[in-house]
Amino acid sequence: MTTTADDAPREKGPLPAAEEEAARRAVRRAADHLLSRRHTGGWWEEEFTTDVSYDAHDLFLRHVLGILDERVATAGGRWIRSQQSADGSWPLVFGGAGHLGTTVQAYVALRLAGHRPDEDHMGRCAAWVREQGGVAAAPLEAHVWLAMCGLWCWDDLPEIPPEIIALPTWAPLNIYAFSSIMRQALVSLGVISAYRPVQPVPFGIDELFVPSDGTPVRPVSAPITRWAGVFQRANTVLRAGRRITPRAVRRIATNMCARWLLERQETDGSWGACTPITTWVTLALHLHGYAPDHPVLKAALRFLDESASWPEDDMRKLRTVRSPVWDTGLAVTALLDAGLDAGHPALVGAADWLLARQSDRPGDWTARRPRLAPGGWAFQFHNRTYPDNDDTSEVVLALLRIEHPDRARVDDAVRDAVRWCLGMQSADGGWAAFDVDNASALPGKLPFFDFGEYCVDAPTADITAHVVEMLAAAGMADDPRTRRAVQWLLGRQEDDGAWFGRWGVNHVYGTGCVLPALIAAGTPCGHPAVRRAVTWLTSVQNDDGGWGEDWESYADPGRVGRGPSVPSQTAWALLALLAAGERDSAAVRSGVRWLTGRQTDDGTWEEPEFTGVLVPRAVACRYGYYRHVFPLMALGRYVHRRDAAATR
């Protein structure tokens, strides 16, 4: 373990001159590399990667719609096959353990693509699935798709009544009690559950089931005193209700669901510019009577087709989502940290591109803030319905530092964004990603999803920190709303000194977000919370000088802060330590050496690991630019002394 930031003075001091110069060279090369990657339209974007389950969903959708052609099936199957682990499973993250739900769906997708069960890779997969308990032990999402393919019984799935669309916003389980992503899926699943589609596949999957000894298996009823027991019995009532609900009532409900979905289709044909959600909505609308050649579905299917990339001529992979706004905001900040002139044409062009994408129409957030005018930014090219506080904060942080010739235009946009973010502050003082005061425990108790507490959009430390940092940069560090948020952050620090990371893996990310925000908002470097965080970061630094945290830390507390060193996670730790005034500490010196020593010949860093998160424990992601922008930020702030010690 390296020495900590609180070691004796002999352990402190700047890097030797040669190593300082190496860090400066690394910054110049990384900045040049990033500038060369800018799109001619003014933005930056790198690939956003998740596991293969969404590639499987795309094949399933096309099968149910009757439009799966052999070329797409074969090419999609080749991509899925290329991601299989040696033990026959498919993981959620690079190099991770196999995930049962993803593996079952990948196997069935390969069967659709023509792979035979007697092939070696299929046999290994089937054996692995049986070892994990078989198809019966798979998560709910897999069972829903299997039911649509005639491989599972709809009666064994929870009822999702489409009538939920009619519940008023004050009702505990109305659709706006769910997070924005879950909400769109919930409305779609209400329609799908009403129609219970079955489009049988020309094969069975008996090999994925654990052999039975013939003893009947009776479902175990949970006690009525527990939520699981309550909802088991409620599901029994709902199932009985579907048989006696008048057709006219159900038709009204499904019509309401379809109308609600249609109102949220984006100009690119998607829903939320997200392929998994677009897949669910497309299926729901098709079942409701929209043919594949209807303009609404044609636009949706065109979006799905355009979301596919072909890394090789015979291989097709689906992009879950695109991240140009997020990537551009971070790229601008990284280049500014690297010392690029604030009026550089690339930065001005990026500002123009970002300004043109500020949301100008109401979204679902108006359910709780009906009088709040728009002003945020979303993650993607086309998503005016669901802006978020995280993207908005990062864009404002970037815009505030660019020397734009039309300053009034920038100031107007920043003013609207700050007003919108302040209007999205939750009652407890924190900020969530998409919604406000969306923290009920009830949606996570329902059997509709397997995501537990992440069915809602509660305030988180990382989002709150980014908003606080933005407000401080906008001159509002002393605003009462900012001070409430600072207190919220201080109250969420964990006993070991770290902060939980909701949207990045994990405590290294959370702490890397919070410390710079606290310091920017005026918290002294000597504050006990800052010192505890510094101590924690230095205690989890790897012997090689870097930092890393395993995705499994969301499920296993013993892995918190632990894992092989990774460029983005090393940079997050350095950004936090630099903000806390630790520039000349042994920990920072070691981290800088680790980054400069691992820069590639073309000026970037390699990082196959998944360090982004969509749903903890369930959906991980890899941002292609995390490996580059965060190391550039950290090294740039190091060499240009943009830390608390230099500014206070």
XYZ file of C-alpha atoms in Angstrom:
648
model
C 0.000 0.000 0.000
C 1.283 3.435 -0.796
C 1.796 6.035 1.861
C -1.178 8.158 2.814
C -1.780 11.860 2.384
C -1.252 12.363 6.095
C 2.277 10.946 6.178
C 5.232 12.872 7.551
C 6.550 15.885 5.593
C 9.413 13.855 4.162
C 6.809 11.903 2.213
C 5.380 15.071 0.665
C 6.694 17.226 -2.147
C 6.329 17.677 -5.889
C 7.298 15.055 -8.407
C 10.878 15.179 -9.653
C 11.287 17.568 -12.587
C 11.483 14.727 -15.123
C 8.243 13.203 -13.900
C 6.529 16.601 -13.835
C 7.531 17.060 -17.454
C 6.274 13.572 -18.278
C 2.891 14.554 -16.845
C 2.858 17.732 -18.947
C 3.682 15.760 -22.088
C 0.887 13.327 -21.257
C -1.560 16.229 -20.982
C -0.517 17.695 -24.323
C -0.743 14.354 -26.104
C -4.117 13.556 -24.533
C -5.498 16.976 -25.448
C -4.306 16.597 -29.032
C -5.883 13.155 -29.201
C -9.218 14.451 -27.879
C -9.249 17.384 -30.291
C -8.640 15.010 -33.175
C -11.705 12.965 -32.151
C -14.147 15.875 -32.373
C -16.976 15.385 -34.859
C -17.275 17.967 -37.598
C -20.669 18.985 -36.225
C -19.038 20.207 -33.036
C -19.625 17.389 -30.575
C -17.726 14.480 -29.062
C -19.124 10.977 -28.729
C -17.677 7.567 -27.990
C -19.315 4.169 -27.851
C -21.619 3.355 -24.953
C -21.649 -0.382 -24.176
C -23.841 -2.657 -22.059
C -24.284 -6.431 -21.864
C -25.784 -8.474 -24.704
C -29.296 -8.826 -23.298
C -30.511 -5.863 -25.365
C -29.104 -7.424 -28.530
C -31.197 -10.456 -27.643
C -34.280 -8.268 -27.102
C -33.862 -6.815 -30.574
C -33.977 -10.294 -32.112
C -36.943 -11.267 -29.937
C -38.873 -8.156 -31.002
C -38.276 -8.831 -34.668
C -39.367 -12.429 -34.192
C -42.633 -11.418 -32.472
C -43.312 -8.800 -35.160
C -42.540 -11.330 -37.894
C -39.776 -9.219 -39.431
C -36.628 -11.081 -38.326
C -34.526 -11.637 -41.423
C -31.716 -14.162 -41.646
C -28.918 -11.620 -42.131
C -29.789 -9.650 -38.969
C -30.338 -12.821 -36.936
C -27.040 -14.362 -38.051
C -25.027 -11.181 -37.558
C -26.629 -10.460 -34.189
C -25.922 -14.018 -33.125
C -22.261 -13.650 -34.049
C -21.927 -10.582 -31.827
C -23.657 -12.293 -28.912
C -21.491 -15.379 -29.356
C -18.328 -13.251 -29.386
C -19.108 -11.988 -25.875
C -19.560 -15.412 -24.279
C -17.303 -16.320 -21.356
C -15.247 -19.498 -21.250
C -17.630 -21.150 -18.764
C -20.517 -20.759 -21.221
C -22.209 -17.801 -19.538
C -22.576 -14.115 -20.366
C -21.619 -11.479 -17.762
C -22.996 -8.035 -17.035
C -19.516 -6.490 -17.146
C -16.200 -7.133 -18.854
C -14.455 -9.995 -17.100
C -17.307 -10.418 -14.611
C -19.182 -13.443 -13.339
C -21.939 -14.900 -15.463
C -25.451 -13.464 -15.086
C -28.331 -15.921 -15.302
C -30.894 -13.625 -16.927
C -28.489 -12.358 -19.575
C -27.251 -15.889 -20.257
C -30.726 -17.389 -20.723
C -31.705 -14.595 -23.115
C -28.432 -14.860 -25.033
C -28.927 -18.622 -25.426
C -32.454 -18.263 -26.825
C -31.288 -15.485 -29.157
C -28.561 -17.773 -30.474
C -31.166 -20.458 -31.096
C -33.113 -17.884 -33.128
C -29.883 -17.181 -35.012
C -29.549 -20.855 -35.956
C -27.132 -22.156 -33.326
C -27.783 -25.780 -32.392
C -28.013 -27.070 -28.797
C -25.433 -29.793 -29.541
C -22.730 -27.243 -30.407
C -19.993 -27.006 -27.779
C -20.597 -23.380 -26.762
C -24.338 -24.037 -26.432
C -23.774 -27.163 -24.366
C -21.473 -25.277 -21.988
C -24.076 -22.570 -21.657
C -26.914 -25.010 -20.926
C -24.827 -26.770 -18.280
C -23.986 -23.449 -16.628
C -27.656 -22.389 -16.602
C -28.691 -25.661 -14.954
C -25.996 -25.209 -12.309
C -27.504 -21.827 -11.444
C -30.974 -23.283 -10.954
C -32.201 -23.302 -14.541
C -34.664 -21.044 -16.311
C -36.972 -21.016 -13.287
C -34.337 -19.084 -11.302
C -33.856 -16.419 -13.992
C -34.996 -12.827 -13.408
C -38.434 -11.622 -14.449
C -37.330 -9.868 -17.652
C -36.122 -13.155 -19.140
C -39.418 -14.851 -18.303
C -41.429 -12.125 -20.047
C -39.538 -12.584 -23.309
C -39.684 -16.369 -22.995
C -43.465 -16.152 -22.557
C -43.749 -14.152 -25.770
C -41.742 -16.857 -27.541
C -43.974 -19.641 -26.174
C -41.294 -20.910 -23.779
C -42.849 -19.780 -20.481
C -46.393 -19.524 -19.155
C -48.006 -16.105 -18.876
C -49.942 -17.316 -15.818
C -46.615 -17.610 -13.974
C -45.865 -13.907 -14.474
C -47.144 -11.009 -12.374
C -50.163 -9.161 -13.685
C -49.439 -5.600 -14.768
C -52.876 -4.054 -15.267
C -52.925 -1.319 -17.901
C -55.468 0.462 -15.698
C -52.500 1.699 -13.653
C -52.261 4.513 -16.236
C -55.465 6.011 -14.781
C -54.229 6.359 -11.199
C -53.953 10.026 -10.186
C -50.552 11.459 -9.331
C -51.394 11.488 -5.619
C -51.962 7.716 -5.606
C -49.010 5.806 -4.061
C -48.446 3.539 -7.077
C -49.269 5.826 -9.987
C -46.925 5.681 -12.969
C -45.068 8.826 -11.846
C -44.059 7.056 -8.639
C -41.650 5.050 -10.811
C -38.426 6.395 -12.300
C -38.602 7.775 -15.818
C -37.038 4.665 -17.371
C -39.178 2.230 -15.382
C -42.258 4.358 -16.089
C -42.055 3.930 -19.853
C -41.381 0.223 -19.454
C -44.268 -0.113 -16.987
C -46.815 1.499 -19.323
C -45.594 -0.689 -22.187
C -45.727 -3.834 -20.062
C -49.262 -2.954 -19.012
C -50.293 -3.183 -22.666
C -48.205 -6.307 -23.287
C -49.648 -7.997 -20.189
C -53.169 -7.203 -21.383
C -52.601 -8.925 -24.739
C -50.276 -11.736 -23.587
C -48.729 -12.300 -27.029
C -47.303 -15.683 -27.994
C -45.268 -16.108 -31.171
C -43.854 -19.620 -30.780
C -40.264 -20.317 -31.769
C -39.507 -23.510 -33.712
C -37.541 -25.089 -30.865
C -37.711 -25.881 -27.171
C -35.265 -25.159 -24.382
C -35.705 -28.205 -22.145
C -31.929 -28.325 -21.811
C -32.040 -25.113 -19.746
C -34.333 -26.582 -17.101
C -33.163 -28.432 -14.023
C -34.395 -32.048 -14.268
C -37.289 -32.805 -11.947
C -37.599 -35.905 -9.787
C -41.337 -35.899 -10.408
C -42.253 -34.332 -7.083
C -44.800 -31.541 -7.616
C -43.429 -28.136 -6.731
C -45.939 -25.907 -5.002
C -45.294 -22.179 -4.820
C -44.518 -20.922 -1.341
C -46.728 -18.121 -0.109
C -44.950 -15.343 1.734
C -46.491 -14.187 5.035
C -49.204 -11.554 4.667
C -47.210 -9.404 7.099
C -44.524 -8.898 4.450
C -44.730 -6.896 1.247
C -44.008 -9.987 -0.833
C -47.024 -11.681 0.734
C -49.231 -8.647 0.198
C -48.363 -8.431 -3.480
C -48.645 -12.192 -4.011
C -52.232 -12.011 -2.857
C -52.834 -8.793 -4.791
C -51.545 -10.526 -7.909
C -54.038 -13.350 -7.356
C -56.820 -10.794 -7.209
C -55.551 -9.026 -10.340
C -55.362 -12.316 -12.216
C -58.950 -13.081 -11.300
C -59.863 -9.532 -12.218
C -58.564 -9.841 -15.759
C -61.233 -12.476 -16.395
C -64.088 -10.299 -15.176
C -62.914 -6.839 -16.232
C -65.266 -5.609 -18.971
C -63.567 -5.481 -22.353
C -64.593 -1.872 -22.771
C -62.793 -0.909 -19.540
C -59.637 -2.720 -20.578
C -59.808 -1.185 -24.024
C -60.063 2.292 -22.523
C -57.016 1.570 -20.362
C -54.888 0.250 -23.221
C -55.962 3.218 -25.360
C -54.799 5.558 -22.584
C -51.474 3.725 -22.394
C -50.985 3.913 -26.150
C -51.857 7.625 -26.220
C -49.432 8.310 -23.353
C -46.656 6.457 -25.211
C -47.350 8.145 -28.534
C -47.074 11.571 -26.912
C -43.514 10.721 -25.860
C -42.081 9.524 -29.148
C -39.001 11.573 -30.027
C -38.224 13.099 -33.421
C -35.768 10.281 -34.175
C -38.562 7.708 -33.729
C -37.358 6.500 -30.340
C -38.593 6.696 -26.798
C -35.988 8.375 -24.648
C -33.431 7.777 -27.434
C -32.926 4.413 -25.746
C -33.113 1.093 -27.600
C -34.396 -1.109 -24.701
C -37.306 1.242 -23.994
C -38.005 1.715 -27.694
C -38.142 -2.073 -28.031
C -40.783 -2.403 -25.285
C -42.890 0.485 -26.609
C -42.727 -0.756 -30.195
C -43.980 -4.150 -29.105
C -46.782 -2.640 -27.009
C -48.015 -0.427 -29.846
C -47.838 -3.301 -32.317
C -49.987 -5.445 -30.048
C -52.410 -2.574 -29.741
C -52.952 -2.574 -33.490
C -50.101 -0.638 -35.076
C -48.663 -2.539 -38.034
C -44.893 -2.514 -38.668
C -45.473 -0.255 -41.687
C -47.404 2.331 -39.665
C -45.442 5.642 -39.594
C -45.018 5.439 -35.813
C -43.525 1.962 -35.893
C -41.596 2.610 -39.095
C -39.850 5.477 -37.333
C -39.195 3.316 -34.271
C -37.801 0.432 -36.311
C -35.671 2.847 -38.309
C -34.241 4.123 -35.018
C -33.458 0.562 -33.944
C -31.819 -0.175 -37.295
C -29.752 2.989 -37.078
C -28.748 2.088 -33.524
C -27.026 -1.026 -34.801
C -23.357 -0.962 -35.687
C -21.484 -3.525 -37.725
C -17.984 -3.936 -36.224
C -17.429 -6.541 -38.933
C -19.361 -7.260 -42.123
C -20.987 -10.328 -40.623
C -21.455 -9.053 -37.053
C -24.165 -6.717 -35.716
C -24.334 -5.132 -32.263
C -26.960 -2.807 -30.861
C -26.068 0.486 -29.181
C -28.152 0.767 -26.024
C -28.015 4.545 -26.069
C -25.826 7.348 -27.388
C -24.164 9.882 -25.108
C -23.058 12.950 -27.118
C -24.212 15.638 -24.671
C -22.524 13.962 -21.717
C -19.382 13.187 -23.705
C -19.184 16.731 -25.085
C -19.613 18.412 -21.714
C -16.884 16.257 -20.192
C -14.592 16.680 -23.203
C -14.842 20.476 -23.008
C -14.033 20.462 -19.302
C -11.091 18.110 -19.858
C -9.639 20.317 -22.598
C -10.028 23.418 -20.459
C -8.327 21.625 -17.572
C -5.547 20.716 -19.991
C -4.925 24.421 -20.650
C -6.645 24.842 -24.018
C -7.532 28.477 -24.671
C -11.098 29.148 -23.550
C -11.872 30.804 -26.879
C -10.522 27.950 -29.013
C -12.771 27.352 -32.047
C -13.367 23.741 -31.023
C -14.742 24.860 -27.661
C -16.860 27.630 -29.145
C -18.235 25.169 -31.686
C -19.027 22.702 -28.916
C -20.846 25.449 -27.019
C -22.950 26.257 -30.089
C -23.841 22.600 -30.493
C -24.793 22.262 -26.825
C -26.825 25.473 -26.779
C -28.939 24.169 -29.653
C -29.882 21.114 -27.608
C -31.206 22.705 -24.461
C -34.654 21.340 -23.680
C -37.454 23.746 -24.571
C -40.560 21.709 -23.841
C -42.219 20.231 -20.736
C -41.393 16.659 -19.794
C -42.576 14.108 -17.256
C -40.944 16.138 -14.487
C -43.894 18.537 -14.763
C -46.046 15.937 -12.985
C -44.499 17.243 -9.761
C -43.319 20.640 -10.975
C -46.173 21.800 -13.275
C -45.128 25.462 -13.236
C -41.401 24.930 -13.748
C -40.233 26.109 -17.170
C -37.826 23.873 -19.135
C -34.109 24.537 -19.276
C -32.183 21.286 -18.831
C -30.131 19.061 -21.095
C -30.581 15.376 -21.827
C -27.951 12.732 -22.436
C -28.643 12.003 -26.098
C -29.096 13.638 -29.487
C -32.901 13.559 -29.389
C -34.507 13.424 -25.973
C -36.361 16.618 -25.135
C -38.799 14.776 -22.835
C -36.304 13.564 -20.240
C -33.573 16.100 -19.444
C -31.567 15.330 -16.334
C -29.774 17.210 -13.590
C -26.452 15.464 -14.200
C -26.076 16.407 -17.871
C -27.429 19.880 -17.175
C -24.844 20.480 -14.461
C -21.924 19.246 -16.553
C -22.996 21.313 -19.563
C -23.306 24.474 -17.463
C -19.896 23.842 -15.869
C -18.438 23.651 -19.381
C -20.322 26.673 -20.773
C -19.318 28.911 -17.882
C -15.640 28.468 -18.778
C -15.875 28.974 -22.559
C -15.181 32.428 -23.962
C -18.064 32.582 -26.398
C -18.496 35.623 -28.690
C -22.231 35.732 -27.923
C -21.977 35.853 -24.171
C -25.557 36.973 -23.718
C -26.813 33.819 -25.430
C -24.706 31.653 -23.119
C -25.768 33.584 -20.042
C -29.442 33.181 -20.941
C -29.020 29.429 -21.363
C -27.113 29.124 -18.092
C -29.745 31.161 -16.255
C -32.532 28.902 -17.533
C -30.569 25.780 -16.645
C -29.771 26.960 -13.119
C -33.407 27.901 -12.571
C -34.532 24.485 -13.817
C -32.076 22.602 -11.601
C -33.070 24.619 -8.549
C -36.694 23.806 -9.306
C -35.787 20.113 -9.382
C -34.326 20.066 -5.871
C -36.047 17.464 -3.715
C -37.586 18.294 -0.359
C -34.672 16.743 1.533
C -32.168 19.050 -0.189
C -30.666 16.572 -2.659
C -31.059 16.016 -6.378
C -32.012 12.922 -8.362
C -31.290 12.327 -12.031
C -34.635 12.873 -13.797
C -37.314 13.449 -11.190
C -38.016 15.315 -7.989
C -39.261 13.793 -4.703
C -39.441 10.369 -6.335
C -38.258 8.188 -3.467
C -41.195 6.027 -2.381
C -40.285 2.528 -1.211
C -43.507 1.012 -2.567
C -42.658 0.670 -6.307
C -39.624 -1.448 -5.468
C -41.816 -3.859 -3.530
C -44.001 -4.655 -6.535
C -43.183 -7.803 -8.538
C -43.205 -5.834 -11.824
C -39.406 -5.408 -11.943
C -36.321 -6.978 -10.359
C -34.637 -3.686 -9.513
C -35.848 -3.109 -5.945
C -35.151 0.398 -4.654
C -33.906 1.441 -8.093
C -37.442 1.419 -9.459
C -37.568 5.021 -8.246
C -35.300 8.021 -8.757
C -34.207 9.140 -5.313
C -31.597 11.856 -4.711
C -28.036 10.578 -4.886
C -24.667 11.884 -3.738
C -23.097 11.963 -7.210
C -25.939 13.894 -8.871
C -26.274 16.262 -5.917
C -22.531 16.892 -5.956
C -22.524 17.836 -9.628
C -25.404 20.269 -9.112
C -23.657 21.812 -6.102
C -20.431 22.203 -8.080
C -22.392 23.852 -10.876
C -24.197 26.224 -8.513
C -20.888 27.207 -6.920
C -19.394 27.916 -10.361
C -22.445 30.053 -11.136
C -21.753 32.194 -8.062
C -24.395 30.613 -5.835
C -22.223 28.876 -3.248
C -23.865 30.870 -0.452
C -27.417 30.441 -1.698
C -29.561 28.730 0.978
C -30.503 25.981 -1.466
C -26.844 25.210 -2.119
C -26.117 25.194 1.617
C -28.977 22.720 2.180
C -27.482 20.478 -0.483
C -24.032 20.677 1.118
C -25.547 19.591 4.414
C -27.348 16.785 2.574
C -24.002 15.584 1.196
C -22.275 15.779 4.554
C -25.085 13.755 6.059
C -24.680 11.000 3.442
C -20.989 10.351 4.055
C -20.498 6.747 5.086
C -18.702 5.671 8.246
C -15.494 4.868 6.385
C -15.361 8.352 4.832
C -16.606 7.490 1.324
C -19.776 8.333 -0.586
C -21.890 5.829 -2.497
C -21.822 6.148 -6.293
C -25.201 5.593 -7.969
C -24.227 6.277 -11.591
C -20.577 5.218 -11.531
C -18.673 2.348 -9.893
C -18.920 2.961 -6.976
C -17.570 4.578 -3.810
C -14.508 5.778 -5.702
C -16.877 7.498 -8.125
C -19.145 8.897 -5.431
C -16.229 10.268 -3.440
C -14.616 11.590 -6.611
C -17.798 13.568 -7.300
C -18.498 14.846 -3.798
C -15.103 16.147 -2.637
C -14.609 18.610 -5.530
C -18.181 19.833 -5.026
C -17.760 20.398 -1.293
C -14.530 22.308 -1.808
C -16.048 24.367 -4.640
C -18.937 25.291 -2.333
C -16.546 26.579 0.311
C -15.999 23.605 2.595
C -12.478 23.956 4.063
C -9.878 21.334 3.179
C -9.421 20.732 6.889
C -13.102 19.915 7.466
C -13.449 16.530 9.227
C -15.548 15.121 6.383
C -12.868 16.068 3.848
C -10.111 14.545 5.954
C -12.069 11.299 6.437
C -12.587 11.056 2.678
C -8.876 11.657 2.005
C -7.968 8.971 4.520
C -10.370 6.513 2.902
C -9.094 7.178 -0.617
C -5.479 6.724 0.370
C -6.340 3.562 2.309
C -7.797 1.885 -0.803
C -5.049 2.947 -3.214
C -3.450 -0.054 -4.887
C 0.212 -0.878 -4.482
C 0.835 0.068 -8.118
C -0.354 3.627 -7.424
C -3.735 3.428 -9.125
C -7.284 2.941 -7.916
C -9.975 0.494 -8.923
C -13.327 -0.738 -7.646
C -15.106 -3.869 -8.738
C -18.713 -3.767 -10.016
C -19.462 -6.458 -7.428
C -19.004 -3.866 -4.680
C -22.692 -3.043 -5.151
C -23.524 -6.503 -3.848
C -20.474 -7.299 -1.696
C -19.403 -4.686 0.893
C -16.041 -6.439 1.131
C -15.194 -5.203 -2.383
C -15.898 -1.535 -1.727
C -12.945 0.458 -3.017
C -11.164 -2.709 -4.121
C -10.229 -3.861 -7.597
C -7.470 -3.702 -10.206
C -6.353 -0.190 -11.102
C -8.393 1.447 -13.864
C -7.669 4.796 -15.605
C -11.064 6.413 -14.982
C -11.259 5.310 -11.357
C -7.682 6.403 -10.721
C -8.580 9.782 -12.172
C -11.692 10.081 -9.953
C -9.573 9.502 -6.866
C -6.993 12.039 -8.042
C -9.645 14.666 -8.768
C -10.926 14.283 -5.223
C -7.468 14.417 -3.644
C -6.419 17.403 -5.747
C -9.565 19.268 -4.723
C -8.749 18.506 -1.085
C -5.329 20.165 -1.392
C -3.305 16.953 -1.600
C -1.328 17.780 -4.749
C 2.082 17.031 -3.254
C 1.011 13.980 -1.264
C 2.538 10.593 -1.860
C -0.855 9.243 -2.923
C -1.272 11.844 -5.665
C 2.301 11.482 -6.866
C 1.845 7.728 -7.183
C -1.465 8.136 -8.992
C 0.025 10.613 -11.464
C 2.908 8.223 -12.159
C 0.412 5.407 -12.747
C -1.527 7.435 -15.324
C 1.478 8.851 -17.179
C 3.105 5.434 -17.273
C 0.071 3.811 -18.893
C -0.737 6.319 -21.591
C -0.778 4.691 -25.021
C 1.297 5.812 -27.971
C -1.667 7.660 -29.481
C -2.240 9.659 -26.304
C -5.126 7.847 -24.621
C -5.624 5.010 -22.113
C -6.975 1.488 -22.462
C -9.973 0.557 -20.320
C -12.187 -2.427 -21.169
C -13.763 -2.352 -17.710
C -17.347 -1.171 -17.162
C -17.206 1.753 -14.738
C -20.611 3.281 -15.507
C -23.939 2.212 -14.040
C -27.558 2.298 -15.174
C -29.007 0.136 -12.393
C -26.743 -1.026 -9.541
C -26.438 -4.801 -9.400
C -28.459 -5.144 -12.627
C -27.228 -3.013 -15.564
C -23.649 -1.812 -15.964
C -22.226 0.207 -18.828
C -18.948 1.303 -20.338
C -18.460 4.876 -21.511
C -15.868 4.897 -24.249
C -14.546 8.328 -23.206
C -14.237 7.706 -19.461
C -10.803 6.194 -20.052
C -9.699 9.465 -21.646
C -11.522 12.528 -20.331
C -11.109 11.827 -16.640
C -7.365 11.071 -16.783
C -6.951 14.248 -18.856
C -8.891 16.242 -16.251
C -6.826 14.839 -13.392
C -3.451 15.322 -15.058
C -4.487 18.730 -16.381
C -5.483 19.941 -12.934
C -2.284 18.488 -11.520
C 0.110 20.184 -13.932
C -1.788 23.484 -13.926
C -2.224 23.427 -10.134
C -5.996 23.741 -10.314
C -6.482 22.526 -6.766
C -7.592 23.961 -3.466
C -4.055 24.654 -2.278
C -3.434 26.912 -5.276
C -6.740 28.784 -5.211
C -7.308 29.340 -1.502
